[in-house]
CSV table of C-alpha atoms and ligand atoms in Angstrom, one decimal:
chain,number,residue,atom,x,y,z
A,511,MET,CA,227.6,152.8,136.7
A,512,SER,CA,229.1,150.8,139.4
A,513,ALA,CA,229.8,152.1,142.9
A,514,GLU,CA,233.6,151.8,142.0
A,515,GLN,CA,233.1,153.8,139.0
A,516,ARG,CA,231.1,156.5,140.8
A,517,ARG,CA,233.8,156.7,143.4
A,518,SER,CA,236.8,157.2,140.9
A,519,ASP,CA,234.7,159.6,139.0
A,520,THR,CA,235.2,162.7,141.5
A,521,ALA,CA,238.3,164.7,142.6
A,522,TYR,CA,237.7,163.6,146.4
A,523,GLU,CA,236.5,160.5,148.2
A,524,VAL,CA,233.6,161.0,150.6
A,525,VAL,CA,233.8,159.3,153.7
A,526,ILE,CA,230.6,158.7,155.7
A,527,GLY,CA,229.8,157.6,159.1
A,528,LEU,CA,226.2,157.7,160.6
A,529,GLU,CA,224.9,157.7,164.0
A,530,VAL,CA,221.3,156.3,164.1
A,531,HIS,CA,218.9,157.3,167.0
A,532,ALA,CA,216.0,154.8,167.1
A,533,GLN,CA,213.3,155.5,169.7
A,534,LEU,CA,212.5,151.9,171.5
A,535,ARG,CA,209.0,150.7,171.4
A,536,THR,CA,208.6,150.6,175.2
A,537,ARG,CA,205.3,151.4,176.9
A,538,THR,CA,207.4,153.4,179.5
A,539,LYS,CA,210.3,155.6,179.8
A,540,MET,CA,214.1,154.7,180.1
A,541,PHE,CA,214.2,155.3,183.9
A,542,CYS,CA,210.5,155.7,185.2
A,543,GLY,CA,207.2,154.6,184.6
A,544,CYS,CA,205.8,157.6,182.7
A,545,SER,CA,204.2,156.7,179.2
A,546,THR,CA,205.7,157.2,176.0
A,547,ALA,CA,202.7,157.5,173.7
A,548,PHE,CA,203.1,159.7,171.0
A,549,GLY,CA,200.8,162.8,170.7
A,550,ALA,CA,199.6,163.4,174.2
A,551,ALA,CA,198.7,166.7,175.8
A,552,PRO,CA,202.2,168.7,176.4
A,553,ASN,CA,204.1,167.7,179.8
A,554,SER,CA,201.0,165.3,180.8
A,555,GLN,CA,203.8,162.2,180.6
A,556,THR,CA,206.4,163.6,183.2
A,557,CYS,CA,207.4,162.7,187.2
A,558,PRO,CA,209.9,163.6,189.3
A,559,VAL,CA,212.5,160.9,187.9
A,560,CYS,CA,212.3,162.4,184.2
A,561,GLN,CA,212.4,165.8,185.5
A,562,GLY,CA,215.6,165.1,187.5
A,563,MET,CA,214.3,166.2,190.8
A,564,PRO,CA,216.4,166.0,193.7
A,565,GLY,CA,216.4,162.9,195.6
A,566,THR,CA,214.6,160.4,192.7
A,567,LEU,CA,216.3,157.2,191.8
A,568,PRO,CA,216.2,156.1,188.1
A,569,VAL,CA,215.3,152.5,187.6
A,570,ILE,CA,216.5,150.8,184.5
A,571,ASN,CA,213.6,149.6,181.9
A,572,ARG,CA,214.4,146.0,181.4
A,573,ARG,CA,212.6,145.7,178.2
A,574,ALA,CA,214.7,148.6,176.7
A,575,VAL,CA,217.8,146.6,177.4
A,576,GLU,CA,216.1,143.4,175.7
A,577,PHE,CA,215.4,145.2,172.6
A,578,GLY,CA,218.9,146.8,172.8
A,579,ILE,CA,220.5,143.1,172.9
A,580,LYS,CA,217.9,141.9,170.2
A,581,THR,CA,219.3,144.6,167.8
A,582,ALA,CA,222.7,144.2,168.7
A,583,LEU,CA,222.6,140.4,167.8
A,584,ALA,CA,221.0,141.2,164.7
A,585,ILE,CA,223.7,143.2,163.5
A,586,ASP,CA,226.6,140.9,164.6
A,587,CYS,CA,227.6,143.0,167.8
A,588,THR,CA,229.4,141.6,170.9
A,589,VAL,CA,227.1,142.2,173.7
A,590,ASN,CA,228.8,143.4,176.8
A,591,ALA,CA,228.1,141.7,180.0
A,592,ASP,CA,229.4,144.5,181.6
A,593,ASN,CA,228.3,147.9,180.5
A,594,ARG,CA,228.0,151.3,182.1
A,595,PHE,CA,225.8,154.3,182.2
A,596,ALA,CA,227.1,157.9,182.6
A,597,ARG,CA,226.0,161.1,183.0
A,598,LYS,CA,226.7,163.4,180.3
A,599,HIS,CA,226.6,167.0,181.2
A,600,TYR,CA,225.4,169.8,178.9
A,601,TYR,CA,222.7,172.4,178.9
A,602,TYR,CA,220.0,172.5,176.7
A,603,PRO,CA,216.6,174.1,177.3
A,604,ASP,CA,214.5,171.2,176.4
A,605,MET,CA,216.8,168.8,178.8
A,606,PRO,CA,215.1,169.2,182.3
A,607,LYS,CA,217.8,167.5,184.3
A,608,ASN,CA,221.1,169.5,182.3
A,609,TYR,CA,222.4,165.9,181.7
A,610,GLN,CA,221.7,162.7,179.8
A,611,ILE,CA,222.2,159.5,181.0
A,612,SER,CA,223.8,157.8,178.4
A,613,GLN,CA,226.7,155.2,177.7
A,614,TYR,CA,230.2,156.5,176.8
A,615,GLU,CA,233.1,154.3,177.9
A,616,GLU,CA,231.2,150.6,178.2
A,617,PRO,CA,228.4,150.4,175.7
A,618,LEU,CA,225.7,147.6,175.6
A,619,ALA,CA,227.3,146.2,172.4
A,620,GLU,CA,230.1,147.0,169.9
A,621,HIS,CA,232.1,145.5,166.8
A,622,GLY,CA,229.2,144.5,164.8
A,623,TYR,CA,228.4,144.8,160.8
A,624,LEU,CA,225.4,145.1,158.5
A,625,ASP,CA,225.9,143.9,154.9
A,626,ILE,CA,224.3,146.6,152.2
A,627,GLU,CA,223.5,146.2,148.5
A,628,VAL,CA,224.3,148.8,146.4
A,629,ALA,CA,223.9,148.7,142.7
A,630,GLY,CA,224.3,144.9,142.5
A,631,GLU,CA,227.3,144.8,144.8
A,632,THR,CA,227.7,143.6,148.5
A,633,ARG,CA,229.6,145.7,150.9
A,634,ARG,CA,229.9,145.2,154.5
A,635,ILE,CA,229.6,148.3,156.8
A,636,GLY,CA,231.1,148.1,160.1
A,637,ILE,CA,229.4,148.9,163.1
A,638,GLN,CA,231.4,150.6,166.0
A,639,ARG,CA,228.8,150.4,168.7
A,640,LEU,CA,225.3,150.3,170.1
A,641,HIS,CA,224.3,151.9,173.3
A,642,LEU,CA,221.5,152.9,175.2
A,643,GLU,CA,220.5,156.6,176.3
A,644,GLU,CA,217.1,158.7,176.8
A,645,ASP,CA,215.7,161.2,174.6
A,646,VAL,CA,215.3,164.9,175.2
A,647,GLY,CA,211.9,167.0,175.2
A,648,LYS,CA,211.0,169.0,172.5
A,649,LEU,CA,210.7,172.9,171.8
A,650,VAL,CA,207.9,174.1,170.2
A,651,HIS,CA,208.6,177.6,168.6
A,652,GLU,CA,205.3,179.6,167.6
A,653,GLY,CA,205.2,183.0,166.0
A,654,SER,CA,206.6,183.7,162.6
A,655,SER,CA,206.0,187.5,161.6
A,656,LEU,CA,206.8,190.7,162.8
A,657,GLU,CA,203.3,191.3,164.0
A,658,THR,CA,203.5,188.1,166.4
A,659,ALA,CA,205.6,188.2,169.1
A,660,LEU,CA,208.0,184.9,169.1
A,661,SER,CA,207.7,182.3,171.7
A,662,SER,CA,209.3,179.1,172.5
A,663,GLN,CA,207.4,176.6,174.9
A,664,VAL,CA,208.8,173.2,175.9
A,665,ASP,CA,207.2,169.8,176.1
A,666,PHE,CA,208.7,167.4,178.2
A,667,ASN,CA,206.7,164.3,177.3
A,668,ARG,CA,209.7,163.0,175.2
A,669,ALA,CA,212.2,163.5,178.0
A,670,GLY,CA,213.1,160.3,179.0
A,671,VAL,CA,212.0,158.2,176.2
A,672,PRO,CA,214.6,155.2,175.7
A,673,LEU,CA,216.7,155.8,172.6
A,674,MET,CA,219.2,153.3,170.9
A,675,GLU,CA,222.2,154.8,169.4
A,676,ILE,CA,223.7,152.7,166.5
A,677,VAL,CA,227.3,154.1,165.4
A,678,SER,CA,228.6,152.9,162.2
A,679,LYS,CA,232.4,152.8,161.2
A,680,PRO,CA,233.3,155.5,158.6
A,681,ASP,CA,232.8,152.9,155.8
A,682,LEU,CA,230.2,154.5,153.8
A,683,ARG,CA,231.7,156.1,150.5
A,684,THR,CA,228.6,157.3,148.6
A,685,PRO,CA,225.1,158.8,149.6
A,686,ASP,CA,223.8,155.8,147.8
A,687,GLU,CA,225.7,153.6,150.2
A,688,ALA,CA,224.4,155.6,153.2
A,689,ALA,CA,220.6,155.5,151.9
A,690,SER,CA,221.1,151.8,151.5
A,691,TYR,CA,222.6,151.3,154.8
A,692,LEU,CA,219.6,153.4,156.7
A,693,LYS,CA,217.0,151.4,154.9
A,694,ALA,CA,218.6,148.2,155.6
A,695,LEU,CA,219.1,149.2,159.4
A,696,ARG,CA,215.3,150.4,159.7
A,697,ALA,CA,214.1,147.2,158.1
A,698,ILE,CA,215.9,145.7,160.9
A,699,VAL,CA,214.6,147.3,163.8
A,700,VAL,CA,210.8,147.4,162.5
A,701,TYR,CA,211.2,143.7,161.6
A,702,LEU,CA,212.5,143.1,165.2
A,703,ASP,CA,209.6,145.2,166.5
A,704,VAL,CA,211.9,147.3,168.9
A,705,CYS,CA,211.1,150.7,166.9
A,706,ASP,CA,208.3,151.6,164.9
A,707,GLY,CA,210.7,153.6,162.2
A,708,ASN,CA,208.2,156.4,162.0
A,709,MET,CA,210.4,159.1,160.6
A,710,GLU,CA,207.5,161.8,160.6
A,711,GLU,CA,207.2,161.1,164.2
A,712,GLY,CA,210.9,161.4,164.8
A,713,SER,CA,211.2,157.7,165.9
A,714,LEU,CA,214.1,157.2,163.7
A,715,ARG,CA,216.7,160.0,163.2
A,716,CYS,CA,220.2,160.3,161.9
A,717,ASP,CA,223.3,162.4,162.1
A,718,ALA,CA,226.1,162.2,159.3
A,719,ASN,CA,229.6,162.6,159.7
A,720,ILE,CA,230.9,163.4,156.3
A,721,SER,CA,234.4,164.1,155.4
A,722,LEU,CA,236.4,164.7,152.2
A,723,ARG,CA,239.9,163.3,151.3
A,724,ARG,CA,241.9,162.9,148.1
A,725,PRO,CA,241.7,159.2,146.8
A,726,GLY,CA,244.3,157.1,148.3
A,727,ALA,CA,244.7,159.8,151.3
A,728,LYS,CA,245.1,158.3,154.8
A,729,GLU,CA,243.3,161.4,156.4
B,813,ZN,ZN1,208.8,160.3,184.3
């Protein structure tokens, strides 16, 4: 069955956009010199900068910017010579600063595409933007039965690790296309050696935005 047939077989059309977070393979964090090695003892890879202590100065990781540009060129994005970091304020217990340094109005790169193949057909999926930001820490929840007290502990080793976020346009129409897009994107970042692609360690994560509409509808 072709992708076209599959799409017309249902009463609704699925519209999917994907946000992919790729952890960059830098030795140190996005704005400080702390190690990014996976699996170290909890809270052994932190410093006043990634803990957001008053008076500290974040300094950008040059390698992370290079990795972002490399990926941007591989997916035909325009790299913005002028791009800007901003503080995104929100509260989350595994984020020591209560804000994340990210890019919003002027991302590192935008307007690219990725060609994917599904059931023998090639589909061009637009890439809206690629920007850099920092990761949050990890919460470890313990205790599962009534006899054990529930507790949550926080490990800040991952807080401040460089992330690259790649946002697709809402061009995907089937789960098969979404899977194919993710596989193609993973192959690119692994080939470029900018991300190890280890999904079991959370190095590559995906948020899906899914909408349904009647075929032919604009919204
Ligand atoms: Zn640090």
